[in-house]
Amino acid sequence: MSLLEIKDLKLDFGRGAEAARAVDGVSITIEAGETVCLVGESGCGKSVTAQSIARLVPVPPANYVGGEIWLNGRDVLKMPIGELREIRGGVVSYVFQEPGAALNPVFRVGNQIKESLKLHKPEKANDAEVIRLLKLVGIPAPESRIRNYPFEMSGGMQQRVMIAMALASEPKLLVADEPTTALDVTIQAQILDLLRDLKNRLGMAILLITHNLGIVGDMADRVAVMYAGQIVELAAAGDLLRRPLHPYTKALMNSVPKLSGNMDRLVTIPGNVPRIGNFPPGCRFAPRCPVARPSCSDAVPELVEVEPKRWVRCPYWNDPIK
Amino acid sequence: MTASATPESIDSPEQLPQWQLFWHRLKRRRIAMVGGVVLVILYAGALLAGFIAPYHFDRVDNQNFFHPPVWPHFSGVHLVVTRYESMPGSFVYQAVPNDTAPVHWFVRGDKYDLFCLIPASIHLFGTGDSKYPIYLLGTDQFGRDVFSRLLYGSQVSLSIGLVGILISFVLGLLIGGISGYFGGWADTLIMRWCELIMSIPTLYLIIALRAVFRPNISSVQIYGMIIIIYSFIRWAGTARIIRGMTLSLRERQYVLAAKSMGQSNLKIILRHILPGTFSYVIIAATLSVPYYILGEVTISYLGVGIQEPSASWGLMLSAAQNTEYMRSFPWLLAPGVAIFITVLAFNFLGDGLRDAADTKS
């Protein structure tokens, strides 16, 4: 059985007439020890999907309309709150985008890590364990660092503390929600190296959310590309990067700046991500798609397994680009 | 560079712990420090009232009603007090020349309980001779020493504020935090309840309750009643503000992070949300102490608060209600001056705390 199996997850914001579908039929599985990337533009439902794994999206305004989330053999969406608190941190841990905002400014970092230990490993909630964790994430002189406040640390350092905190309870799945977006480029590489290294050492699975296709090749075993609340392409990372099939994936890849190119302008995808609750009929990418045809707006295309282990939500995936 | 940051760089002087920076900024505000020092003196006086006061608060001097203030003065090297004699049938006193008695330190006098626990009879100063009384602020209509009663009265007047804010802020923080954090119908219910409570006129409630209870309840019971009623009405205002701050604090990512670690809602409120309001709470608490002090003063002044022979500043002021008294025996207004100084000191300190907490200043 998979570690995580999200089946046809549907989530609305608001109820009744005002309901806006933010996640529409997302299915994804993650095996133990696997790294899966969730890629997409801002507002496509990546974070909401990821936070749903521990049912962190506040209800209301959110509203789970359908689907199942099987984590470690239990359905998260049907769990009582007590059990939910055990899997939060215990089975799945989160690392967020802005480490500065995700640490409480009024507590020393050592105490914050200890708080996480107290919840899941109370017998280990001591300074020695905190120092071991800080060493694990590569913080120099951890003995003195545990007495630091978050503001006394740099962004990269803070993110390492966040990762240490997430690892404290030895989770089976680490959800990293754009862990490097708020950091500068050299630190980004360090943090990604750290994540990869920790994964190999501790054998946990990672769900990495990013809008940067550049880091997908380094990190991921498999990639899911999301657009407007739906998965549009799901494939092994190598296959997807070598030969993207969905027009949206192709467009995303085109818009990654290349050092070798001698272009005057960066390539962008025209238009904006449609707003939640205001999706176009039929294929949601059709209005921005370079290869769209009139029939694309008729019906929402299905996610089809076009090759073994490779799913695409576009009936014309095999057509050459005009 | 992150990875190469050395521990030395953390200890640079501009990165003092936050409370030290705060203390530093507070020290520079002279007026706040003056307020703070005055309050320390006042509270020390209240704590050591029995020792500092030359007389017990209900010691009656039948010979000397409305005795004017007597200050010791130097005669040679000795500190002495002059004896006063009253004109027969009136409250006009005249100093008797050359009839003095020396002032002694640590003199034995009326019995009292230090800190309400240790029986003692040593007073800081006095003459030890009842013929030569030392009435620093005169006596009242029963011939009781106003200075001593002022000190004993400060125990009531100064503690009522502290106990009051303790109750009202604990309630306000908890209920406001719960209301803001959970939102929804709980929030609506709690906030409407707060508005209901805030619309109750405190003064009339207390007067009405006094009419219901038997008239001879003790001063301690009244003291408790005043605190409870004032703080159970006052918490609603605090709760509303804390709720507003919680609404913004709960959206912080560290709250989501704490939730993602499996932290319980109550712990999140207590550990991650309420500490974020403390800079406001400390200041608001300081600034609302006078509310309780003045509340007690009003109640006691109206005669429904602390009862004779106990002392409180409001009760003592009620002796000066009569304009005739006020003109003839102005020392009866001493508790008014004490209230004025205390309230001003609290406001100065509160303002200073607020400015010191504001890093932009």
Coordinates of N, CA and C in Angstrom, one line a residue, chain B residues 163-175 231 234-235 238-239 242 274 280-289 292:
Chain B
V163 N -5.2 43.5 41.8 CA -6.1 42.3 41.8 C -7.1 42.4 40.6
G164 N -7.6 43.6 40.5 CA -8.6 43.9 39.4 C -8.1 43.6 38.1
I165 N -6.9 44.1 37.7 CA -6.4 43.8 36.4 C -6.0 42.4 36.2
L166 N -5.5 41.8 37.3 CA -5.2 40.3 37.2 C -6.4 39.5 36.7
I167 N -7.5 39.7 37.4 CA -8.8 39.0 37.1 C -9.2 39.4 35.7
S168 N -9.3 40.7 35.4 CA -10.0 41.1 34.2 C -9.1 40.7 33.0
F169 N -7.8 40.8 33.1 CA -6.9 40.5 32.0 C -6.8 39.0 31.7
V170 N -6.8 38.2 32.8 CA -6.8 36.7 32.6 C -8.1 36.3 31.8
L171 N -9.2 36.9 32.3 CA -10.5 36.6 31.6 C -10.5 37.1 30.2
G172 N -10.1 38.3 30.1 CA -10.1 39.0 28.8 C -9.2 38.3 27.7
L173 N -8.0 37.9 28.2 CA -7.1 37.2 27.3 C -7.6 35.9 26.8
L174 N -8.1 35.1 27.8 CA -8.6 33.8 27.5 C -9.8 33.8 26.6
I175 N -10.8 34.6 27.0 CA -12.0 34.6 26.3 C -11.8 35.3 24.9
S231 N -14.0 44.0 37.8 CA -13.2 43.2 36.8 C -14.1 42.3 36.0
R234 N -15.1 44.8 33.4 CA -14.0 45.3 32.7 C -13.4 44.4 31.7
W235 N -13.5 43.0 31.9 CA -12.8 42.1 31.0 C -13.3 42.1 29.6
T238 N -11.3 44.3 27.3 CA -10.1 43.7 27.0 C -10.3 42.6 26.0
A239 N -11.3 41.8 26.3 CA -11.5 40.6 25.4 C -11.8 41.1 24.0
I242 N -8.3 41.9 22.5 CA -7.5 40.7 22.3 C -8.1 39.9 21.2
L274 N -1.5 34.4 22.3 CA -1.5 35.4 23.4 C -0.2 36.1 23.7
Y280 N 1.0 44.8 24.1 CA -0.2 45.6 24.4 C -0.7 45.5 25.8
V281 N -0.8 44.2 26.2 CA -1.4 43.9 27.5 C -0.7 44.6 28.7
I282 N 0.6 44.6 28.7 CA 1.3 45.1 29.8 C 1.0 46.6 29.9
I283 N 1.0 47.3 28.7 CA 0.7 48.7 28.8 C -0.7 49.0 29.1
A284 N -1.6 48.3 28.5 CA -3.1 48.5 28.8 C -3.3 48.2 30.3
A285 N -2.7 47.2 30.8 CA -2.9 46.9 32.2 C -2.4 48.0 33.1
T286 N -1.3 48.5 32.8 CA -0.8 49.7 33.6 C -1.7 50.8 33.6
L287 N -2.2 51.1 32.3 CA -3.1 52.3 32.2 C -4.4 52.0 32.8
S288 N -4.8 50.8 33.0 CA -6.2 50.6 33.6 C -6.2 50.4 35.1
V289 N -5.0 50.4 35.7 CA -5.0 50.3 37.2 C -5.8 51.5 37.8
Y292 N -9.6 51.1 38.5 CA -10.0 50.4 39.7 C -9.8 51.2 40.9

